CSV table of C-alpha atoms and ligand atoms in Angstrom, one decimal:
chain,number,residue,atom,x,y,z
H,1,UNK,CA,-14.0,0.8,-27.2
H,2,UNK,CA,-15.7,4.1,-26.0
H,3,UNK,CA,-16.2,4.2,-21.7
H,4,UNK,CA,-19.3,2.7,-21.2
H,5,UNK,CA,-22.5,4.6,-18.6
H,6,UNK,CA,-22.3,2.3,-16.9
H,7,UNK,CA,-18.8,1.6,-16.3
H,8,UNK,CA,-17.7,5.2,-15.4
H,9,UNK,CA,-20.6,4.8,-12.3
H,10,UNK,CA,-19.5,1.9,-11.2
H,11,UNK,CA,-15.7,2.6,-11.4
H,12,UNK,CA,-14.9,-0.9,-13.3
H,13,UNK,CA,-15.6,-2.8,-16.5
H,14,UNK,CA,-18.8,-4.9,-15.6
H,15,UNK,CA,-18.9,-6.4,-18.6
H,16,UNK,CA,-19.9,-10.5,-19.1
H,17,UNK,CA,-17.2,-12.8,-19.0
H,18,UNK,CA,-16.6,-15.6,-21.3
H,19,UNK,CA,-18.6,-19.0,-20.2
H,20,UNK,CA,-15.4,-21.7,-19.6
H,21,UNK,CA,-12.3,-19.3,-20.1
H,22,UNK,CA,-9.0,-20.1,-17.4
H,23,UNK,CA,-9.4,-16.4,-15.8
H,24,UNK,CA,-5.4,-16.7,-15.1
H,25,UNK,CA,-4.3,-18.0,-18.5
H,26,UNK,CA,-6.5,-15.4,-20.6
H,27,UNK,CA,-5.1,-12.6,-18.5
H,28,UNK,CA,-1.3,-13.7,-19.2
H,29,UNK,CA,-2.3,-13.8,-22.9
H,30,UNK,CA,-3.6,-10.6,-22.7
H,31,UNK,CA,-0.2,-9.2,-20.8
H,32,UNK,CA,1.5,-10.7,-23.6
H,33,UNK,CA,-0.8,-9.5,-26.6
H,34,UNK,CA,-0.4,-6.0,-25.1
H,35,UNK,CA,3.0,-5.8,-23.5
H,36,UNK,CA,1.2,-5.1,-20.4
H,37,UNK,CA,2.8,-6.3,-17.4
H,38,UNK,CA,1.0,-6.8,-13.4
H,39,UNK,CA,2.3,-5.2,-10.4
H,40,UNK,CA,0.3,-6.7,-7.2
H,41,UNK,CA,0.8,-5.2,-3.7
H,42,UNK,CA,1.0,-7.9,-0.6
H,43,UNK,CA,-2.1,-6.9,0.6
H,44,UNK,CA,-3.9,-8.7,-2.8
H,45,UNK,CA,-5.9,-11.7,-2.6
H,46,UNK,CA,-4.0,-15.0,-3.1
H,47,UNK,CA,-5.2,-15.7,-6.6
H,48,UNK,CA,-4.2,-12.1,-7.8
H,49,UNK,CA,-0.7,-12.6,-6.1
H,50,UNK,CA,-0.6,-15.8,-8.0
H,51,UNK,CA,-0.9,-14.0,-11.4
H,52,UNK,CA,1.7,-11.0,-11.0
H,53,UNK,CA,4.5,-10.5,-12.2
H,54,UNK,CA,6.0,-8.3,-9.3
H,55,UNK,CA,4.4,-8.4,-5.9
H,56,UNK,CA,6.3,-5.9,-3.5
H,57,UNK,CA,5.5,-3.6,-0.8
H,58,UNK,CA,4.5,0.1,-2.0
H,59,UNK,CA,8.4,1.5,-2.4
H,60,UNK,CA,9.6,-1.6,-4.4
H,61,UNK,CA,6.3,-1.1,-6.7
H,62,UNK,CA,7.0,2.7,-7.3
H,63,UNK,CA,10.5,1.6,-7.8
H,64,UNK,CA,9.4,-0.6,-10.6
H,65,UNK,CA,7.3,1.1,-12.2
H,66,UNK,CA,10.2,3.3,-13.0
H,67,UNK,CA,11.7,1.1,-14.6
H,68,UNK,CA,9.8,-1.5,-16.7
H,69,UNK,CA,9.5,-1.1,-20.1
H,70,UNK,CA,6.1,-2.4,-20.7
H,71,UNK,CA,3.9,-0.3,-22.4
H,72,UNK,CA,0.8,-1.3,-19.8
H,73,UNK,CA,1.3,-1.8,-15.8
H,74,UNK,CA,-2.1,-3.0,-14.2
H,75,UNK,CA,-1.5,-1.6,-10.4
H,76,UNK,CA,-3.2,-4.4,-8.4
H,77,UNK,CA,-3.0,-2.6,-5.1
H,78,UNK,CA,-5.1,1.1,-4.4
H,79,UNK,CA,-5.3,4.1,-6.4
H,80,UNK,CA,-2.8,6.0,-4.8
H,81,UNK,CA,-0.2,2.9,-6.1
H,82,UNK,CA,-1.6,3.4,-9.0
H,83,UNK,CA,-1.1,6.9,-9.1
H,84,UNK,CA,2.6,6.7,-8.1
H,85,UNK,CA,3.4,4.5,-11.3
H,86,UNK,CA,1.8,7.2,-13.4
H,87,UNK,CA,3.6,9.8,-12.2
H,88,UNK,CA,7.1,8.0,-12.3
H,89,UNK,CA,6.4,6.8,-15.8
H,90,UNK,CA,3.8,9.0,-17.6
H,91,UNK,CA,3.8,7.8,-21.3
H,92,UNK,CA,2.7,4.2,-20.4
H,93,UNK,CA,-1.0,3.1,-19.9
H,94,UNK,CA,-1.5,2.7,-16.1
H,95,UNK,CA,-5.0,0.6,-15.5
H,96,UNK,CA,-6.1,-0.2,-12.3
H,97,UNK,CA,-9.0,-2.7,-12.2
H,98,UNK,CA,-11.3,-1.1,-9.9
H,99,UNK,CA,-11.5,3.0,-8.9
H,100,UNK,CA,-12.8,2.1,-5.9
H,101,UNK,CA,-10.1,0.7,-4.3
H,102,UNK,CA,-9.2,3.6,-2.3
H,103,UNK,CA,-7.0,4.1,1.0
H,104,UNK,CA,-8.4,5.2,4.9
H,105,UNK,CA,-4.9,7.5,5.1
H,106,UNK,CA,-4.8,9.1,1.3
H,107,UNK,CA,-8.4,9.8,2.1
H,108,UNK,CA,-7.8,11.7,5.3
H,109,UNK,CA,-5.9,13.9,4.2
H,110,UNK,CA,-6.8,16.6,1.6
H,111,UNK,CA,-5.1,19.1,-0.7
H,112,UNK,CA,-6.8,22.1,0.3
H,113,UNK,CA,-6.0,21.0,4.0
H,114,UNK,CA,-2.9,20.5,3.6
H,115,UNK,CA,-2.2,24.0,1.7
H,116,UNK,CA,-4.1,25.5,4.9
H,117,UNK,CA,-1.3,24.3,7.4
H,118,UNK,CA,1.2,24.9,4.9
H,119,UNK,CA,0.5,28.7,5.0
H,120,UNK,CA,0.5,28.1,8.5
H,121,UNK,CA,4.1,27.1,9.0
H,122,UNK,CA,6.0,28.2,5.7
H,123,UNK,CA,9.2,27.1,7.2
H,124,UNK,CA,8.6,23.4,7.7
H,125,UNK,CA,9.3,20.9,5.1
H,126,UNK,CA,6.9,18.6,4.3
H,127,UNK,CA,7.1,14.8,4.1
H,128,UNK,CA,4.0,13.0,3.4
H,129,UNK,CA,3.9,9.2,3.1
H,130,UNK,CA,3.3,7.4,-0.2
H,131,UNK,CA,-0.7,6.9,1.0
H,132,UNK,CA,-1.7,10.3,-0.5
H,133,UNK,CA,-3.4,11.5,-3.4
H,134,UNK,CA,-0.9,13.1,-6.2
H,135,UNK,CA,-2.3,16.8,-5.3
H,136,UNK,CA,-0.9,16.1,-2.1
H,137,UNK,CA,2.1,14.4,-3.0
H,138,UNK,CA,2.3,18.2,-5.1
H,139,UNK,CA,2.4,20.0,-2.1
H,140,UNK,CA,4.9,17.3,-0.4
H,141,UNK,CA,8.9,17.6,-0.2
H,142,UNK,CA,9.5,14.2,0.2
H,143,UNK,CA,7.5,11.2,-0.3
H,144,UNK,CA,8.3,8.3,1.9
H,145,UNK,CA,6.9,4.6,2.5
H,146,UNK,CA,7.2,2.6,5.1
H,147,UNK,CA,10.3,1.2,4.2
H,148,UNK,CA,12.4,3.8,3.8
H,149,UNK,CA,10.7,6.5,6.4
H,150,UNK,CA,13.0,6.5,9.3
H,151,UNK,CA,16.4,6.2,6.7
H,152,UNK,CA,15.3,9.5,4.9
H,153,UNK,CA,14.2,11.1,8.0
H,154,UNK,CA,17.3,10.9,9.7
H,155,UNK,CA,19.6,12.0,7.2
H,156,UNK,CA,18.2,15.9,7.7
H,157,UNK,CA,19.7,18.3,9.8
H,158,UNK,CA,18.4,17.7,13.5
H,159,UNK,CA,16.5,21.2,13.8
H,160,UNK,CA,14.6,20.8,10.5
H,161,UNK,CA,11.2,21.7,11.0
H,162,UNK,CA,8.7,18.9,9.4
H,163,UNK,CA,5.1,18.3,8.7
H,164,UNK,CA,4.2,14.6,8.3
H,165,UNK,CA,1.0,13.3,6.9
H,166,UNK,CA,-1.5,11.7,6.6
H,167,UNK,CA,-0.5,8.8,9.6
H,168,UNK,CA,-0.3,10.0,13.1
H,169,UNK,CA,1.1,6.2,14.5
H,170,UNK,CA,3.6,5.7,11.7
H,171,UNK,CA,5.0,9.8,12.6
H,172,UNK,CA,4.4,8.9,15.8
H,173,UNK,CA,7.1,6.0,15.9
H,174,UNK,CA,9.6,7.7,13.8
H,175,UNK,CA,9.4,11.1,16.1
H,176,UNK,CA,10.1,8.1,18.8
H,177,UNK,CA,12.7,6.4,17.2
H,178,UNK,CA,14.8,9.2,15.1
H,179,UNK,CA,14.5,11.3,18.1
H,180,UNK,CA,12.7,14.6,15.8
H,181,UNK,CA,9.7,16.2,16.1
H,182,UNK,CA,7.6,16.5,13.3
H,183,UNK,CA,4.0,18.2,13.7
H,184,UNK,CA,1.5,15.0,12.6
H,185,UNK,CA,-1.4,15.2,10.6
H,186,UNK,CA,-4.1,13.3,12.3
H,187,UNK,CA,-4.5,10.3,10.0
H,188,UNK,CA,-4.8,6.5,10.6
H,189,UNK,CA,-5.8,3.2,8.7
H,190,UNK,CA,-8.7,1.8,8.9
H,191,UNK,CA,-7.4,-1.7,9.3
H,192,UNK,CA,-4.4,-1.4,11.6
H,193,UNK,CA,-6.1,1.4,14.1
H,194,UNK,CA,-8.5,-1.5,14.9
H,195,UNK,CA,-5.7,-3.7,16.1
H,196,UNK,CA,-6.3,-3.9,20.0
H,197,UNK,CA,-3.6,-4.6,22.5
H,198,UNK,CA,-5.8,-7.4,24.9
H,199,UNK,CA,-6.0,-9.2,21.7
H,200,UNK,CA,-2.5,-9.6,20.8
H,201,UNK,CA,-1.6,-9.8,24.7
H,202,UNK,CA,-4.3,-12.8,24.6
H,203,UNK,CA,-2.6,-14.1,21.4
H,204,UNK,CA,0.7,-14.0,22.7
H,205,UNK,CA,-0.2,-16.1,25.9
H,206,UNK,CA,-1.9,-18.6,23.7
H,207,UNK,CA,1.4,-18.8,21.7
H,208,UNK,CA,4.2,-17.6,24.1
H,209,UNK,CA,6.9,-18.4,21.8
H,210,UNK,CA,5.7,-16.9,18.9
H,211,UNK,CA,7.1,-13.6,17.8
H,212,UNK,CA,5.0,-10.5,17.6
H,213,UNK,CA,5.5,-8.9,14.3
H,214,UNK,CA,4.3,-4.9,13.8
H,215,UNK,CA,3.5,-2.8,11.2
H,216,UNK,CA,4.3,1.2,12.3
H,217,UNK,CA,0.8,1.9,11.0
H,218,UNK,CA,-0.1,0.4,14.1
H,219,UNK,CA,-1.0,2.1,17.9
H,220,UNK,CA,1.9,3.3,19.8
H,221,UNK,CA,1.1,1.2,22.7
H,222,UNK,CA,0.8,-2.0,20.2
H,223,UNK,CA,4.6,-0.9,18.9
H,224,UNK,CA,5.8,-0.8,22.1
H,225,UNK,CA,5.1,-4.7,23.2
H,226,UNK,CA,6.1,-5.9,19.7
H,227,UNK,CA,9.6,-7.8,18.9
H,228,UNK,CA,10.4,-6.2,15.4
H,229,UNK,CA,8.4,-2.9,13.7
H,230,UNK,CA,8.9,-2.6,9.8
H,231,UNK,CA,7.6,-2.0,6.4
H,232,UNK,CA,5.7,-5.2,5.2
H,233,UNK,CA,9.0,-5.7,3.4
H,234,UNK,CA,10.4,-5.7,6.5
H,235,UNK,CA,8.5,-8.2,7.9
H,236,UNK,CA,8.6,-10.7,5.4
H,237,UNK,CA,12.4,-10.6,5.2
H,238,UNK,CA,12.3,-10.9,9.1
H,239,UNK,CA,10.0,-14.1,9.0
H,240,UNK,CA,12.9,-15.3,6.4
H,241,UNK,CA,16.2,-14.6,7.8
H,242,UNK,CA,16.2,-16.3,11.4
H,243,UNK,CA,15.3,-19.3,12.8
H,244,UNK,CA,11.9,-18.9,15.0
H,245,UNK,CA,9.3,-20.4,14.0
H,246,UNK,CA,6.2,-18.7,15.1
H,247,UNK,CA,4.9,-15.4,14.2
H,248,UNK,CA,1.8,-13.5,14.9
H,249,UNK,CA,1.3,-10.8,12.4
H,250,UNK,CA,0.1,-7.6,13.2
H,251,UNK,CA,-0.7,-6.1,9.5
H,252,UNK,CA,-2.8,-6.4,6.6
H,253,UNK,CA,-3.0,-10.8,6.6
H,254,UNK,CA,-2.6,-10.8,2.8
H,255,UNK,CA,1.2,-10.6,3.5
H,256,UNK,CA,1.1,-14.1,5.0
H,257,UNK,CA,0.4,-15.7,1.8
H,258,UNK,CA,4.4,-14.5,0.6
H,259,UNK,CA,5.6,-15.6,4.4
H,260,UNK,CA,4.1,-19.1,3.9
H,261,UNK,CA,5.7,-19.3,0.2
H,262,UNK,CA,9.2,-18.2,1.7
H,263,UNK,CA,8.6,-20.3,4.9
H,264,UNK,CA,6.6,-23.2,4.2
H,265,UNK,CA,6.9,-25.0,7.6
H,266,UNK,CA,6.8,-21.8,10.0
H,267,UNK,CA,3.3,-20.7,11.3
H,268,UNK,CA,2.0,-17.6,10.4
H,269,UNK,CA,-1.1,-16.4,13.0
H,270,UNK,CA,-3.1,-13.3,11.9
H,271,UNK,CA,-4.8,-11.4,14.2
H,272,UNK,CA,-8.3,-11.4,14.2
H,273,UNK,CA,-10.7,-8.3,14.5
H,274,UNK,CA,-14.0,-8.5,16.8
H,275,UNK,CA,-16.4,-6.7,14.8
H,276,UNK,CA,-20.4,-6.9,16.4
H,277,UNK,CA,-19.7,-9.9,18.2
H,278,UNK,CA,-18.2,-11.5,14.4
H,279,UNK,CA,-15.0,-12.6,14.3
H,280,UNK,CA,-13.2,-11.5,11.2
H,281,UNK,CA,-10.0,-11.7,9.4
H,282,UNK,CA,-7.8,-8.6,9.1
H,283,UNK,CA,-8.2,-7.2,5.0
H,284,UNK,CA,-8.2,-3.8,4.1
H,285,UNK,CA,-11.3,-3.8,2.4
H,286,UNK,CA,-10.0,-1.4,-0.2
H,287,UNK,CA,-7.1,-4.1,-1.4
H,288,UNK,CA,-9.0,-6.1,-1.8
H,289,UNK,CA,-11.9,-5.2,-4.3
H,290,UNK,CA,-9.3,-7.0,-7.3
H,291,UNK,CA,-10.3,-9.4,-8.5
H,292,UNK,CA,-9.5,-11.4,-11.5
H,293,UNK,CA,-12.6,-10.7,-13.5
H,294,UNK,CA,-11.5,-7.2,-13.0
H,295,UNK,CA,-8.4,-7.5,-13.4
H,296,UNK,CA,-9.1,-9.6,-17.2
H,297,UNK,CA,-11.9,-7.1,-18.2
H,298,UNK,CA,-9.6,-3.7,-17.2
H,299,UNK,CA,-6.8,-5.3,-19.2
H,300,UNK,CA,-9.6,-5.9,-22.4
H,301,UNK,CA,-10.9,-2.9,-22.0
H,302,UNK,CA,-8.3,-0.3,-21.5
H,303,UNK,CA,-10.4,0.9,-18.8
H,304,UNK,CA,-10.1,2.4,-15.7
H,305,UNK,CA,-6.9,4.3,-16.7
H,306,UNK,CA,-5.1,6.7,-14.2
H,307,UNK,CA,-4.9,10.1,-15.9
H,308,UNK,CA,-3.4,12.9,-13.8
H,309,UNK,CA,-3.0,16.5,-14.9
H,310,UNK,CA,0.6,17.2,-16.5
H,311,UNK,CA,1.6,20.5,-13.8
H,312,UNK,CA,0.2,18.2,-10.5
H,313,UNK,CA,2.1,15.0,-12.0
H,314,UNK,CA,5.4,16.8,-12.3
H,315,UNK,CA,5.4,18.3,-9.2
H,316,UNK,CA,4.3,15.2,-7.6
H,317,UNK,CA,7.4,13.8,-9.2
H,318,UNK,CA,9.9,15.8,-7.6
H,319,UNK,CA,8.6,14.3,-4.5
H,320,UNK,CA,8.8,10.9,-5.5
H,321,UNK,CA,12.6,11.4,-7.2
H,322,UNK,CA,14.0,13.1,-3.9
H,323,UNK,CA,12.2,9.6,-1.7
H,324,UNK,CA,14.1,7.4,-4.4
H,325,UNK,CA,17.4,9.1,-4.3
H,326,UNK,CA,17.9,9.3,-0.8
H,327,UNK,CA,16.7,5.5,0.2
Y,1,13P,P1,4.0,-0.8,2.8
Y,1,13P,O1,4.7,0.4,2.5
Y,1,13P,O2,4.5,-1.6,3.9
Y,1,13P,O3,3.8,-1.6,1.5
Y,1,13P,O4,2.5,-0.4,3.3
Y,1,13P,C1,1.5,0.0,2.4
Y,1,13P,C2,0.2,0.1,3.1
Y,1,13P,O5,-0.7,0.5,2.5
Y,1,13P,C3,0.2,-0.3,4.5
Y,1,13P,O6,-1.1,-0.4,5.0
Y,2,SF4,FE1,-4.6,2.3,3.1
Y,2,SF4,FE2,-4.7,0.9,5.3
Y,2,SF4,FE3,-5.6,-0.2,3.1
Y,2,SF4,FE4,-2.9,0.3,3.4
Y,2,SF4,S1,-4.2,-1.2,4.5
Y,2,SF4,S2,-4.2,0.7,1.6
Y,2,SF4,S3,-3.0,2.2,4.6
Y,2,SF4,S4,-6.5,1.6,4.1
């Protein structure tokens, strides 16, 4: 079916739904008809978690995208993810249901910009973080997530000179921590920037025994009070593998929909964000544009489909290949 006007300027199929159709059961038929398969990030809303057939943080998602033999992966997550499975496997259909889901970091950080510091200091590596366009992950060394950050990081030579992009607190923790360095690119994310320390002080006296769980994307000074820092894989396999009982989660609250699956009776307390005197929940508000409507119509439609051009993707790729071999 040819793109439609009005599809290509709202960056999604809008197209009608079927009156009385299970949303979940006609997008598994579709998987099926198709050989299309759904890889959701943590961040997703319940009900998209719910129909995936991976959920994972943004390193186990490039890492299965790698390897799945599907001929279509729907990249529930934002376009950068999506981008990564194109690059890592470039002869199958990636879709992504909405084009306008994208991220505060990848954003921040432009090619052009990047090239400029580049010229700047031609004899520093440089390691950019998984949120960044494919451009930039062209002009990148070494791509690194979350997960796998610090690991790769340390296993250079002590005096290598770096670059890291796009996020400041994230570089910021790892110069701390691996004891380097790097120059940082001045980046953050829009959702855990906003994170203030009085509120998760306040929290923490409301529940004193609760542990404070921290994403790196978070402030320096928020890193510092908190009882464990990692990846959201991290975090989840934390909430798992001892015995507390009480966590208050300092990330993306979309992650405590697998901690309440895993942990059933533990409590899971998100922080909150004051926002004009409105109390709301933590979401990145790109993650969550998915929807299943979108998510069914992409998959009918073949449409939006992540295309990148052939000389950026492979050069992208060496970026990606070097993160997986040395994690
Ligand atoms: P993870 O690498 O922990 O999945 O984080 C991705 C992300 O976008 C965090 O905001
Ligand atoms: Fe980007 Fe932050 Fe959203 Fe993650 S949570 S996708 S870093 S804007």
């Amino acid at each position: 079916m040819k793109v439609k006007e009005n599809w290509l300027k709202k960056g999604f199929v809008d197209e009608p739904i079927e009156n009385n159709i299970d949303l979940k059961i006609a997008i598994k038929n579709l998987c099926k008809e198709k050989n299309a398969i759904i890889m959701a990030h943590y961040y997703q809303n319940k009900d998209v978690q719910e129909i995936a057939d991976y959920i994972g943080d943004s390193l186990a998602l490039a890492q299965w995208a790698k390897n799945t033999d599907a001929d279509i992966i729907v990249v529930c997550g934002v376009n950068f993810m999506g981008e990564t499975a194109k690059i890592l496997s470039p002869e199958k259909t990636v879709l992504i249901p909405d084009l306008n889901a994208g991220c505060s970091l990848a954003d921040s950080c432009k090619a052009e910009d990047l090239l400029k510091l580049k010229n700047q200091f031609p004899n520093h590596k440089v390691i950019s973080y998984v949120n960044t366009t494919a451009e930039v992950k062209a002009l990148t060394d070494i791509c690194v997530t979350s997960t796998n950050a610090k690991k790769i990081i340390s296993q250079l030579p002590k005096n290598e000179k770096i670059i890291f992009g796009p996020d400041k607190n994230l570089g910021g923790y790892i110069n701390k921590t691996v004891g380097v360095d790097m120059k940082l690119w001045d980046g953050a994310c829009h959702v855990h920037e906003q994170f203030q320390l009085s509120e998760i002080l306040e929290m923490k006296k409301k529940y004193p025994n609760a542990k404070i769980l921290t994403h790196p994307e978070c402030k320096d000074e928020i890193i510092a009070i908190s009882d464990v820092v990692g990846s959201t894989q991290a975090l989840i396999n934390y909430s798992v593998e001892n015995d507390y009982n009480e966590f208050i989660v300092v990330t993306e609250s979309g992650v405590i929909h697998e901690m309440k699956r895993l942990n059933p009776t533990k409590i899971f307390i998100p922080i909150q964000i004051q926002e004009d005197g409105i109390k709301k929940c933590n979401e990145c508000k790109y993650m969550r544009l998915n929807t299943l409507e979108k998510i069914y119509n992409c998959l009918k439609y073949n449409y939006p489909i992540i295309e990148i051009e052939e000389e950026i993707r492979k050069k992208a790729e060496k970026s990606i290949i070097e993160m997986l071999k040395l994690s």
